[in-house]
């Protein structure tokens, strides 16, 4: 909300909790705890709805949207895409929906944790599943760009596999590392420095939020976790034989590949609504390309 407002967009919103509503209102934002009233207003305005709640609350919010504001274009910023898309279809809202996931955030949560520059330079996934409406897709992409992010198009299930690898698995590892440190006792914690701090940073995230995203993406996360456990098991076997070099060399090379990506290649020449535009966007996203501006024809 802060980022969209800073970009000059008209914004208003809902939160079920009185504390965040009061805090947002104190900062001058138009926020209410009356979901029905907010959705009725959005329906009258034809506003773009952005669902920004934990996964366990998505179904309830979508049910309210289906009742009160089903004609509005719809997106979300939930950390999984496939399960949200399934619920959207269940509520008959698929024709006006394009999923989204900004890859930005902090370990903190709540109204106070947000700031207008949160998405500056970040990546914002915009779903490129078959059947997306080009007008709605453009509106969602424009929101991401207005907030300062670069848009990477992706199919929902492919997004969920990627998120399991670079977001959800790191949360599980961070929790595991934190537990390892505590089990070592006070001396261990007194010696902990940068590598432990950095490796456990996201363990400071609200457990309920971590549970919501990991459990919602369980199918993909289980596959990735099994893969990681196989890597660790192989490393243990090698260490018992006196060496860690296979893991360290391959891990170093993988990290160098990550660091060496450089700038984002730009997507050009794909106009939403053109022939096979979604397939072309998906292919571009698989190559790591990003949309940095909207094509002139749909600006």
PDB file of C-alpha atoms in Angstrom:
ATOM      1  CA  UNK A   1       0.000   0.000   0.000  1.00  0.00           C
ATOM      2  CA  UNK A   2       2.822   2.418   0.877  1.00  0.00           C
ATOM      3  CA  UNK A   3       4.665   1.686  -2.377  1.00  0.00           C
ATOM      4  CA  UNK A   4       1.570   2.105  -4.564  1.00  0.00           C
ATOM      5  CA  UNK A   5       0.655   5.318  -2.765  1.00  0.00           C
ATOM      6  CA  UNK A   6       4.178   6.681  -3.218  1.00  0.00           C
ATOM      7  CA  UNK A   7       3.837   5.959  -6.950  1.00  0.00           C
ATOM      8  CA  UNK A   8       0.816   8.256  -7.078  1.00  0.00           C
ATOM      9  CA  UNK A   9      -1.859   5.568  -7.142  1.00  0.00           C
ATOM     10  CA  UNK A  10      -5.137   5.875  -5.263  1.00  0.00           C
ATOM     11  CA  UNK A  11      -5.184   3.141  -2.619  1.00  0.00           C
ATOM     12  CA  UNK A  12      -7.447   1.957   0.156  1.00  0.00           C
ATOM     13  CA  UNK A  13      -7.611  -1.307   2.017  1.00  0.00           C
ATOM     14  CA  UNK A  14      -8.835  -3.705   4.648  1.00  0.00           C
ATOM     15  CA  UNK A  15      -7.357  -5.499   7.627  1.00  0.00           C
ATOM     16  CA  UNK A  16      -9.294  -7.604  10.076  1.00  0.00           C
ATOM     17  CA  UNK A  17      -7.198  -6.472  13.078  1.00  0.00           C
ATOM     18  CA  UNK A  18      -7.846  -3.180  14.799  1.00  0.00           C
ATOM     19  CA  UNK A  19      -4.189  -2.540  15.659  1.00  0.00           C
ATOM     20  CA  UNK A  20      -2.833  -2.470  12.086  1.00  0.00           C
ATOM     21  CA  UNK A  21      -5.887  -0.519  10.919  1.00  0.00           C
ATOM     22  CA  UNK A  22      -5.320   2.144  13.563  1.00  0.00           C
ATOM     23  CA  UNK A  23      -1.598   2.298  12.764  1.00  0.00           C
ATOM     24  CA  UNK A  24      -2.255   2.710   9.041  1.00  0.00           C
ATOM     25  CA  UNK A  25      -4.911   5.337   9.666  1.00  0.00           C
ATOM     26  CA  UNK A  26      -2.510   7.214  11.938  1.00  0.00           C
ATOM     27  CA  UNK A  27      -0.077   7.316   9.010  1.00  0.00           C
ATOM     28  CA  UNK A  28      -2.784   8.838   6.825  1.00  0.00           C
ATOM     29  CA  UNK A  29      -3.917   5.763   4.892  1.00  0.00           C
ATOM     30  CA  UNK A  30      -7.511   4.925   3.993  1.00  0.00           C
ATOM     31  CA  UNK A  31      -7.938   1.578   5.764  1.00  0.00           C
ATOM     32  CA  UNK A  32     -10.953  -0.134   7.306  1.00  0.00           C
ATOM     33  CA  UNK A  33     -11.769  -3.296   9.230  1.00  0.00           C
ATOM     34  CA  UNK A  34     -15.071  -3.625   7.330  1.00  0.00           C
ATOM     35  CA  UNK A  35     -14.309  -6.011   4.458  1.00  0.00           C
ATOM     36  CA  UNK A  36     -17.764  -5.789   2.937  1.00  0.00           C
ATOM     37  CA  UNK A  37     -17.676  -2.002   2.758  1.00  0.00           C
ATOM     38  CA  UNK A  38     -14.207  -1.970   1.203  1.00  0.00           C
ATOM     39  CA  UNK A  39     -15.186  -4.547  -1.421  1.00  0.00           C
ATOM     40  CA  UNK A  40     -18.420  -2.717  -2.258  1.00  0.00           C
ATOM     41  CA  UNK A  41     -16.388   0.415  -2.829  1.00  0.00           C
ATOM     42  CA  UNK A  42     -13.926  -1.486  -4.993  1.00  0.00           C
ATOM     43  CA  UNK A  43     -16.744  -2.978  -7.070  1.00  0.00           C
ATOM     44  CA  UNK A  44     -18.142   0.492  -7.703  1.00  0.00           C
ATOM     45  CA  UNK A  45     -14.697   1.812  -8.638  1.00  0.00           C
ATOM     46  CA  UNK A  46     -13.662  -1.179 -10.742  1.00  0.00           C
ATOM     47  CA  UNK A  47     -10.531  -1.211  -8.603  1.00  0.00           C
ATOM     48  CA  UNK A  48      -7.707  -3.725  -8.866  1.00  0.00           C
ATOM     49  CA  UNK A  49      -7.975  -5.987  -5.813  1.00  0.00           C
ATOM     50  CA  UNK A  50      -4.717  -7.133  -4.228  1.00  0.00           C
ATOM     51  CA  UNK A  51      -5.114 -10.057  -1.826  1.00  0.00           C
ATOM     52  CA  UNK A  52      -2.316  -9.716   0.728  1.00  0.00           C
ATOM     53  CA  UNK A  53      -3.159 -12.182   3.488  1.00  0.00           C
ATOM     54  CA  UNK A  54      -1.516 -15.414   4.696  1.00  0.00           C
ATOM     55  CA  UNK A  55      -2.530 -18.512   2.757  1.00  0.00           C
ATOM     56  CA  UNK A  56      -4.935 -19.833   5.443  1.00  0.00           C
ATOM     57  CA  UNK A  57      -7.023 -16.648   5.087  1.00  0.00           C
ATOM     58  CA  UNK A  58      -7.145 -16.582   1.276  1.00  0.00           C
ATOM     59  CA  UNK A  59     -10.259 -18.735   0.905  1.00  0.00           C
ATOM     60  CA  UNK A  60     -12.321 -16.519   3.214  1.00  0.00           C
ATOM     61  CA  UNK A  61     -11.247 -13.355   1.402  1.00  0.00           C
ATOM     62  CA  UNK A  62     -11.956 -14.868  -2.021  1.00  0.00           C
ATOM     63  CA  UNK A  63     -15.406 -15.927  -0.854  1.00  0.00           C
ATOM     64  CA  UNK A  64     -16.147 -12.326   0.108  1.00  0.00           C
ATOM     65  CA  UNK A  65     -14.812 -11.080  -3.229  1.00  0.00           C
ATOM     66  CA  UNK A  66     -16.977 -13.564  -5.126  1.00  0.00           C
ATOM     67  CA  UNK A  67     -20.018 -12.260  -3.259  1.00  0.00           C
ATOM     68  CA  UNK A  68     -19.362  -8.518  -3.379  1.00  0.00           C
ATOM     69  CA  UNK A  69     -16.693  -7.584  -5.944  1.00  0.00           C
ATOM     70  CA  UNK A  70     -16.502 -10.354  -8.517  1.00  0.00           C
ATOM     71  CA  UNK A  71     -16.208  -7.933 -11.459  1.00  0.00           C
ATOM     72  CA  UNK A  72     -12.957  -6.395 -10.202  1.00  0.00           C
ATOM     73  CA  UNK A  73      -9.592  -7.349 -11.661  1.00  0.00           C
ATOM     74  CA  UNK A  74      -7.823  -9.485  -9.086  1.00  0.00           C
ATOM     75  CA  UNK A  75      -4.259 -10.277  -8.077  1.00  0.00           C
ATOM     76  CA  UNK A  76      -2.442 -11.369  -4.932  1.00  0.00           C
ATOM     77  CA  UNK A  77       0.977 -11.240  -3.293  1.00  0.00           C
ATOM     78  CA  UNK A  78       0.849 -14.645  -1.591  1.00  0.00           C
ATOM     79  CA  UNK A  79       4.104 -16.618  -1.609  1.00  0.00           C
ATOM     80  CA  UNK A  80       2.611 -19.596  -3.474  1.00  0.00           C
ATOM     81  CA  UNK A  81       0.758 -19.388  -6.747  1.00  0.00           C
ATOM     82  CA  UNK A  82      -0.671 -22.799  -7.641  1.00  0.00           C
ATOM     83  CA  UNK A  83      -2.851 -23.214  -4.514  1.00  0.00           C
ATOM     84  CA  UNK A  84      -4.132 -19.636  -4.805  1.00  0.00           C
ATOM     85  CA  UNK A  85      -4.987 -20.155  -8.481  1.00  0.00           C
ATOM     86  CA  UNK A  86      -6.919 -23.312  -7.537  1.00  0.00           C
ATOM     87  CA  UNK A  87      -8.978 -21.415  -4.956  1.00  0.00           C
ATOM     88  CA  UNK A  88      -9.621 -18.587  -7.401  1.00  0.00           C
ATOM     89  CA  UNK A  89     -11.045 -21.106  -9.879  1.00  0.00           C
ATOM     90  CA  UNK A  90     -13.150 -22.704  -7.152  1.00  0.00           C
ATOM     91  CA  UNK A  91     -14.789 -19.327  -6.503  1.00  0.00           C
ATOM     92  CA  UNK A  92     -15.408 -18.606 -10.186  1.00  0.00           C
ATOM     93  CA  UNK A  93     -12.971 -15.668 -10.300  1.00  0.00           C
ATOM     94  CA  UNK A  94     -10.415 -17.074 -12.723  1.00  0.00           C
ATOM     95  CA  UNK A  95     -11.379 -14.866 -15.668  1.00  0.00           C
ATOM     96  CA  UNK A  96     -10.323 -11.677 -13.857  1.00  0.00           C
ATOM     97  CA  UNK A  97      -7.306 -13.077 -11.984  1.00  0.00           C
ATOM     98  CA  UNK A  98      -3.566 -12.775 -12.541  1.00  0.00           C
ATOM     99  CA  UNK A  99      -1.357 -13.976  -9.706  1.00  0.00           C
ATOM    100  CA  UNK A 100       1.617 -12.082  -8.360  1.00  0.00           C
ATOM    101  CA  UNK A 101       4.466 -12.500  -5.901  1.00  0.00           C
ATOM    102  CA  UNK A 102       6.933  -9.718  -5.098  1.00  0.00           C
ATOM    103  CA  UNK A 103      10.242 -11.287  -4.076  1.00  0.00           C
ATOM    104  CA  UNK A 104      10.952  -8.783  -1.331  1.00  0.00           C
ATOM    105  CA  UNK A 105      10.363  -8.496   2.370  1.00  0.00           C
ATOM    106  CA  UNK A 106      11.919  -8.449   5.805  1.00  0.00           C
ATOM    107  CA  UNK A 107      11.988 -10.878   8.729  1.00  0.00           C
ATOM    108  CA  UNK A 108       9.557  -8.562  10.533  1.00  0.00           C
ATOM    109  CA  UNK A 109       5.805  -8.467   9.991  1.00  0.00           C
ATOM    110  CA  UNK A 110       2.919  -6.098  10.522  1.00  0.00           C
ATOM    111  CA  UNK A 111       2.185  -2.564   9.355  1.00  0.00           C
ATOM    112  CA  UNK A 112       5.357  -1.132  10.892  1.00  0.00           C
ATOM    113  CA  UNK A 113       7.554  -3.520   8.869  1.00  0.00           C
ATOM    114  CA  UNK A 114       6.564  -1.997   5.518  1.00  0.00           C
ATOM    115  CA  UNK A 115       8.076   0.979   3.721  1.00  0.00           C
ATOM    116  CA  UNK A 116       7.540   2.664   0.366  1.00  0.00           C
ATOM    117  CA  UNK A 117      10.884   1.552  -1.119  1.00  0.00           C
ATOM    118  CA  UNK A 118      10.430  -2.128  -0.252  1.00  0.00           C
ATOM    119  CA  UNK A 119      10.059  -3.208  -3.889  1.00  0.00           C
ATOM    120  CA  UNK A 120      12.639  -0.879  -5.477  1.00  0.00           C
ATOM    121  CA  UNK A 121      14.860  -3.037  -7.681  1.00  0.00           C
ATOM    122  CA  UNK A 122      13.126  -6.235  -6.571  1.00  0.00           C
ATOM    123  CA  UNK A 123      11.664  -8.983  -8.729  1.00  0.00           C
ATOM    124  CA  UNK A 124       7.863  -9.290  -8.909  1.00  0.00           C
ATOM    125  CA  UNK A 125       6.552 -12.513 -10.421  1.00  0.00           C
ATOM    126  CA  UNK A 126       3.400 -12.059 -12.499  1.00  0.00           C
ATOM    127  CA  UNK A 127       1.691 -15.314 -13.409  1.00  0.00           C
ATOM    128  CA  UNK A 128       1.619 -16.258 -17.078  1.00  0.00           C
ATOM    129  CA  UNK A 129      -0.750 -19.222 -16.883  1.00  0.00           C
ATOM    130  CA  UNK A 130      -2.831 -19.978 -19.927  1.00  0.00           C
ATOM    131  CA  UNK A 131      -6.121 -18.116 -20.174  1.00  0.00           C
ATOM    132  CA  UNK A 132      -4.983 -14.871 -18.514  1.00  0.00           C
ATOM    133  CA  UNK A 133      -6.797 -11.745 -19.640  1.00  0.00           C
ATOM    134  CA  UNK A 134      -4.290  -9.407 -21.348  1.00  0.00           C
ATOM    135  CA  UNK A 135      -5.908  -6.266 -19.907  1.00  0.00           C
ATOM    136  CA  UNK A 136      -5.802  -7.602 -16.348  1.00  0.00           C
ATOM    137  CA  UNK A 137      -2.265  -8.935 -16.875  1.00  0.00           C
ATOM    138  CA  UNK A 138      -1.154  -5.498 -17.994  1.00  0.00           C
ATOM    139  CA  UNK A 139      -2.787  -3.846 -14.997  1.00  0.00           C
ATOM    140  CA  UNK A 140      -1.021  -6.194 -12.580  1.00  0.00           C
ATOM    141  CA  UNK A 141       2.320  -5.730 -14.340  1.00  0.00           C
ATOM    142  CA  UNK A 142       1.847  -1.951 -14.233  1.00  0.00           C
ATOM    143  CA  UNK A 143       1.285  -2.109 -10.455  1.00  0.00           C
ATOM    144  CA  UNK A 144       4.557  -4.002 -10.017  1.00  0.00           C
ATOM    145  CA  UNK A 145       6.463  -1.579 -12.234  1.00  0.00           C
ATOM    146  CA  UNK A 146       4.941   1.444 -10.488  1.00  0.00           C
ATOM    147  CA  UNK A 147       6.203   0.046  -7.180  1.00  0.00           C
ATOM    148  CA  UNK A 148       9.725  -0.049  -8.587  1.00  0.00           C
ATOM    149  CA  UNK A 149      10.013  -3.772  -9.282  1.00  0.00           C
ATOM    150  CA  UNK A 150      10.981  -5.705 -12.398  1.00  0.00           C
ATOM    151  CA  UNK A 151       8.382  -8.190 -13.683  1.00  0.00           C
ATOM    152  CA  UNK A 152       9.331 -11.812 -14.319  1.00  0.00           C
ATOM    153  CA  UNK A 153       6.507 -13.817 -15.908  1.00  0.00           C
ATOM    154  CA  UNK A 154       6.150 -17.432 -14.779  1.00  0.00           C
ATOM    155  CA  UNK A 155       3.699 -20.308 -14.808  1.00  0.00           C
ATOM    156  CA  UNK A 156       2.285 -20.827 -11.313  1.00  0.00           C
ATOM    157  CA  UNK A 157       3.645 -24.338 -10.689  1.00  0.00           C
ATOM    158  CA  UNK A 158       7.082 -23.384 -11.976  1.00  0.00           C
ATOM    159  CA  UNK A 159       7.037 -20.413  -9.628  1.00  0.00           C
ATOM    160  CA  UNK A 160       6.187 -22.676  -6.699  1.00  0.00           C
ATOM    161  CA  UNK A 161       9.105 -25.003  -7.445  1.00  0.00           C
ATOM    162  CA  UNK A 162      11.470 -22.039  -7.660  1.00  0.00           C
ATOM    163  CA  UNK A 163      10.069 -20.493  -4.458  1.00  0.00           C
ATOM    164  CA  UNK A 164      10.571 -23.784  -2.632  1.00  0.00           C
ATOM    165  CA  UNK A 165      14.258 -23.647  -3.575  1.00  0.00           C
ATOM    166  CA  UNK A 166      15.119 -20.019  -2.903  1.00  0.00           C
ATOM    167  CA  UNK A 167      12.604 -19.028  -0.212  1.00  0.00           C
ATOM    168  CA  UNK A 168      10.916 -21.874   1.634  1.00  0.00           C
ATOM    169  CA  UNK A 169      13.884 -24.264   1.948  1.00  0.00           C
ATOM    170  CA  UNK A 170      16.095 -21.429   3.279  1.00  0.00           C
ATOM    171  CA  UNK A 171      13.494 -20.858   6.000  1.00  0.00           C
ATOM    172  CA  UNK A 172      13.722 -24.510   7.051  1.00  0.00           C
ATOM    173  CA  UNK A 173      17.515 -24.341   7.002  1.00  0.00           C
ATOM    174  CA  UNK A 174      17.503 -21.135   9.050  1.00  0.00           C
ATOM    175  CA  UNK A 175      15.308 -22.724  11.712  1.00  0.00           C
ATOM    176  CA  UNK A 176      17.590 -25.771  11.766  1.00  0.00           C
ATOM    177  CA  UNK A 177      20.730 -23.655  12.132  1.00  0.00           C
ATOM    178  CA  UNK A 178      19.154 -21.635  14.943  1.00  0.00           C
ATOM    179  CA  UNK A 179      18.292 -24.832  16.803  1.00  0.00           C
ATOM    180  CA  UNK A 180      21.821 -26.143  16.295  1.00  0.00           C
ATOM    181  CA  UNK A 181      23.274 -22.999  17.825  1.00  0.00           C
ATOM    182  CA  UNK A 182      20.987 -23.074  20.862  1.00  0.00           C
ATOM    183  CA  UNK A 183      21.692 -26.758  21.449  1.00  0.00           C
ATOM    184  CA  UNK A 184      25.383 -25.886  21.705  1.00  0.00           C
ATOM    185  CA  UNK A 185      24.718 -23.796  24.800  1.00  0.00           C
ATOM    186  CA  UNK A 186      25.728 -20.310  25.886  1.00  0.00           C
ATOM    187  CA  UNK A 187      29.347 -20.645  24.782  1.00  0.00           C
ATOM    188  CA  UNK A 188      28.252 -21.483  21.241  1.00  0.00           C
ATOM    189  CA  UNK A 189      25.941 -18.480  21.095  1.00  0.00           C
ATOM    190  CA  UNK A 190      28.647 -16.224  22.533  1.00  0.00           C
ATOM    191  CA  UNK A 191      30.958 -17.260  19.681  1.00  0.00           C
ATOM    192  CA  UNK A 192      28.339 -16.861  16.970  1.00  0.00           C
ATOM    193  CA  UNK A 193      29.270 -14.224  14.397  1.00  0.00           C
ATOM    194  CA  UNK A 194      28.422 -13.261  10.826  1.00  0.00           C
ATOM    195  CA  UNK A 195      27.879 -16.646   9.195  1.00  0.00           C
ATOM    196  CA  UNK A 196      25.500 -17.766  11.962  1.00  0.00           C
ATOM    197  CA  UNK A 197      23.714 -14.405  11.995  1.00  0.00           C
ATOM    198  CA  UNK A 198      23.238 -14.361   8.218  1.00  0.00           C
ATOM    199  CA  UNK A 199      22.288 -18.024   8.019  1.00  0.00           C
ATOM    200  CA  UNK A 200      19.602 -17.668  10.686  1.00  0.00           C
ATOM    201  CA  UNK A 201      18.221 -14.234   9.742  1.00  0.00           C
ATOM    202  CA  UNK A 202      14.870 -15.437   8.415  1.00  0.00           C
ATOM    203  CA  UNK A 203      14.355 -17.632  11.485  1.00  0.00           C
ATOM    204  CA  UNK A 204      13.216 -14.324  13.000  1.00  0.00           C
ATOM    205  CA  UNK A 205      10.098 -14.409  10.826  1.00  0.00           C
ATOM    206  CA  UNK A 206       6.771 -15.067  12.547  1.00  0.00           C
ATOM    207  CA  UNK A 207       6.371 -18.871  12.784  1.00  0.00           C
ATOM    208  CA  UNK A 208       2.756 -18.597  11.649  1.00  0.00           C
ATOM    209  CA  UNK A 209       3.834 -16.876   8.409  1.00  0.00           C
ATOM    210  CA  UNK A 210       6.548 -19.466   7.748  1.00  0.00           C
ATOM    211  CA  UNK A 211       4.103 -22.294   8.404  1.00  0.00           C
ATOM    212  CA  UNK A 212       1.551 -20.744   6.064  1.00  0.00           C
ATOM    213  CA  UNK A 213       3.911 -20.500   3.083  1.00  0.00           C
ATOM    214  CA  UNK A 214       5.764 -23.782   3.621  1.00  0.00           C
ATOM    215  CA  UNK A 215       2.658 -25.862   4.258  1.00  0.00           C
ATOM    216  CA  UNK A 216       0.843 -24.340   1.285  1.00  0.00           C
ATOM    217  CA  UNK A 217       3.770 -25.319  -0.945  1.00  0.00           C
ATOM    218  CA  UNK A 218       4.302 -28.728   0.645  1.00  0.00           C
ATOM    219  CA  UNK A 219       4.394 -30.753  -2.586  1.00  0.00           C
ATOM    220  CA  UNK A 220       7.195 -28.703  -4.131  1.00  0.00           C
ATOM    221  CA  UNK A 221       9.007 -28.171  -0.844  1.00  0.00           C
ATOM    222  CA  UNK A 222       9.073 -31.886  -0.043  1.00  0.00           C
ATOM    223  CA  UNK A 223      10.749 -32.614  -3.386  1.00  0.00           C
ATOM    224  CA  UNK A 224      13.337 -29.900  -2.820  1.00  0.00           C
ATOM    225  CA  UNK A 225      13.903 -30.896   0.807  1.00  0.00           C
ATOM    226  CA  UNK A 226      14.498 -34.523  -0.213  1.00  0.00           C
ATOM    227  CA  UNK A 227      17.022 -33.304  -2.780  1.00  0.00           C
ATOM    228  CA  UNK A 228      18.791 -31.209  -0.134  1.00  0.00           C
ATOM    229  CA  UNK A 229      18.818 -34.087   2.342  1.00  0.00           C
ATOM    230  CA  UNK A 230      20.422 -36.307  -0.299  1.00  0.00           C
ATOM    231  CA  UNK A 231      23.131 -33.674  -0.764  1.00  0.00           C
ATOM    232  CA  UNK A 232      23.726 -33.490   2.989  1.00  0.00           C
ATOM    233  CA  UNK A 233      23.760 -37.271   3.314  1.00  0.00           C
ATOM    234  CA  UNK A 234      26.373 -37.505   0.579  1.00  0.00           C
ATOM    235  CA  UNK A 235      28.396 -34.784   2.323  1.00  0.00           C
ATOM    236  CA  UNK A 236      28.227 -36.697   5.607  1.00  0.00           C
ATOM    237  CA  UNK A 237      29.466 -39.855   3.924  1.00  0.00           C
ATOM    238  CA  UNK A 238      32.323 -37.920   2.317  1.00  0.00           C
ATOM    239  CA  UNK A 239      33.207 -36.222   5.624  1.00  0.00           C
ATOM    240  CA  UNK A 240      33.325 -39.584   7.387  1.00  0.00           C
ATOM    241  CA  UNK A 241      35.900 -40.527   4.759  1.00  0.00           C
ATOM    242  CA  UNK A 242      37.911 -37.387   5.535  1.00  0.00           C
ATOM    243  CA  UNK A 243      36.799 -34.881   2.884  1.00  0.00           C
ATOM    244  CA  UNK A 244      34.304 -32.059   2.365  1.00  0.00           C
ATOM    245  CA  UNK A 245      35.734 -30.985  -0.995  1.00  0.00           C
ATOM    246  CA  UNK A 246      32.978 -32.294  -3.251  1.00  0.00           C
ATOM    247  CA  UNK A 247      30.323 -30.229  -1.473  1.00  0.00           C
ATOM    248  CA  UNK A 248      32.460 -27.121  -1.021  1.00  0.00           C
ATOM    249  CA  UNK A 249      33.669 -27.028  -4.608  1.00  0.00           C
ATOM    250  CA  UNK A 250      30.235 -27.576  -6.121  1.00  0.00           C
ATOM    251  CA  UNK A 251      28.617 -25.156  -3.657  1.00  0.00           C
ATOM    252  CA  UNK A 252      31.226 -22.492  -4.393  1.00  0.00           C
ATOM    253  CA  UNK A 253      30.669 -22.912  -8.145  1.00  0.00           C
ATOM    254  CA  UNK A 254      26.902 -22.657  -7.671  1.00  0.00           C
ATOM    255  CA  UNK A 255      27.292 -19.480  -5.633  1.00  0.00           C
ATOM    256  CA  UNK A 256      29.581 -17.960  -8.239  1.00  0.00           C
ATOM    257  CA  UNK A 257      26.970 -18.712 -10.895  1.00  0.00           C
ATOM    258  CA  UNK A 258      24.369 -16.906  -8.787  1.00  0.00           C
ATOM    259  CA  UNK A 259      26.630 -13.899  -8.245  1.00  0.00           C
ATOM    260  CA  UNK A 260      27.671 -13.812 -11.892  1.00  0.00           C
ATOM    261  CA  UNK A 261      24.211 -13.354 -13.336  1.00  0.00           C
ATOM    262  CA  UNK A 262      24.724  -9.603 -13.630  1.00  0.00           C
ATOM    263  CA  UNK A 263      21.834  -7.396 -14.701  1.00  0.00           C
ATOM    264  CA  UNK A 264      18.423  -8.658 -15.736  1.00  0.00           C
ATOM    265  CA  UNK A 265      18.027  -9.273 -19.485  1.00  0.00           C
ATOM    266  CA  UNK A 266      15.037  -7.237 -20.646  1.00  0.00           C
ATOM    267  CA  UNK A 267      11.910  -8.635 -22.269  1.00  0.00           C
ATOM    268  CA  UNK A 268      11.021  -6.691 -25.400  1.00  0.00           C
ATOM    269  CA  UNK A 269       8.601  -7.096 -28.273  1.00  0.00           C
ATOM    270  CA  UNK A 270       5.917  -9.093 -26.444  1.00  0.00           C
ATOM    271  CA  UNK A 271       2.554  -7.361 -26.275  1.00  0.00           C
ATOM    272  CA  UNK A 272      -0.180  -8.899 -24.086  1.00  0.00           C
ATOM    273  CA  UNK A 273      -2.983 -10.116 -26.322  1.00  0.00           C
ATOM    274  CA  UNK A 274      -0.749 -10.867 -29.319  1.00  0.00           C
ATOM    275  CA  UNK A 275      -0.436 -14.377 -30.729  1.00  0.00           C
ATOM    276  CA  UNK A 276       1.053 -16.797 -28.155  1.00  0.00           C
ATOM    277  CA  UNK A 277       1.969 -13.909 -25.869  1.00  0.00           C
ATOM    278  CA  UNK A 278       1.669 -15.986 -22.696  1.00  0.00           C
ATOM    279  CA  UNK A 279       3.844 -18.822 -24.015  1.00  0.00           C
ATOM    280  CA  UNK A 280       6.459 -16.291 -25.118  1.00  0.00           C
ATOM    281  CA  UNK A 281       6.396 -14.610 -21.715  1.00  0.00           C
ATOM    282  CA  UNK A 282       6.819 -17.955 -19.951  1.00  0.00           C
ATOM    283  CA  UNK A 283       9.810 -18.794 -22.141  1.00  0.00           C
ATOM    284  CA  UNK A 284      11.359 -15.397 -21.403  1.00  0.00           C
ATOM    285  CA  UNK A 285      10.825 -15.889 -17.677  1.00  0.00           C
ATOM    286  CA  UNK A 286      12.526 -19.298 -17.804  1.00  0.00           C
ATOM    287  CA  UNK A 287      15.564 -17.552 -19.246  1.00  0.00           C
ATOM    288  CA  UNK A 288      15.527 -15.129 -16.308  1.00  0.00           C
ATOM    289  CA  UNK A 289      14.410 -12.210 -18.441  1.00  0.00           C
ATOM    290  CA  UNK A 290      12.366  -9.404 -16.928  1.00  0.00           C
ATOM    291  CA  UNK A 291       9.876  -6.837 -18.133  1.00  0.00           C
ATOM    292  CA  UNK A 292      11.194  -3.419 -17.148  1.00  0.00           C
ATOM    293  CA  UNK A 293       8.683  -1.266 -19.031  1.00  0.00           C
ATOM    294  CA  UNK A 294       5.323  -1.923 -20.650  1.00  0.00           C
ATOM    295  CA  UNK A 295       5.173  -2.030 -24.447  1.00  0.00           C
ATOM    296  CA  UNK A 296       4.079   1.293 -25.881  1.00  0.00           C
ATOM    297  CA  UNK A 297       0.954  -0.266 -27.404  1.00  0.00           C
ATOM    298  CA  UNK A 298      -0.500  -1.082 -23.968  1.00  0.00           C
ATOM    299  CA  UNK A 299       1.007   1.660 -21.822  1.00  0.00           C
TER     300      UNK A 299
END
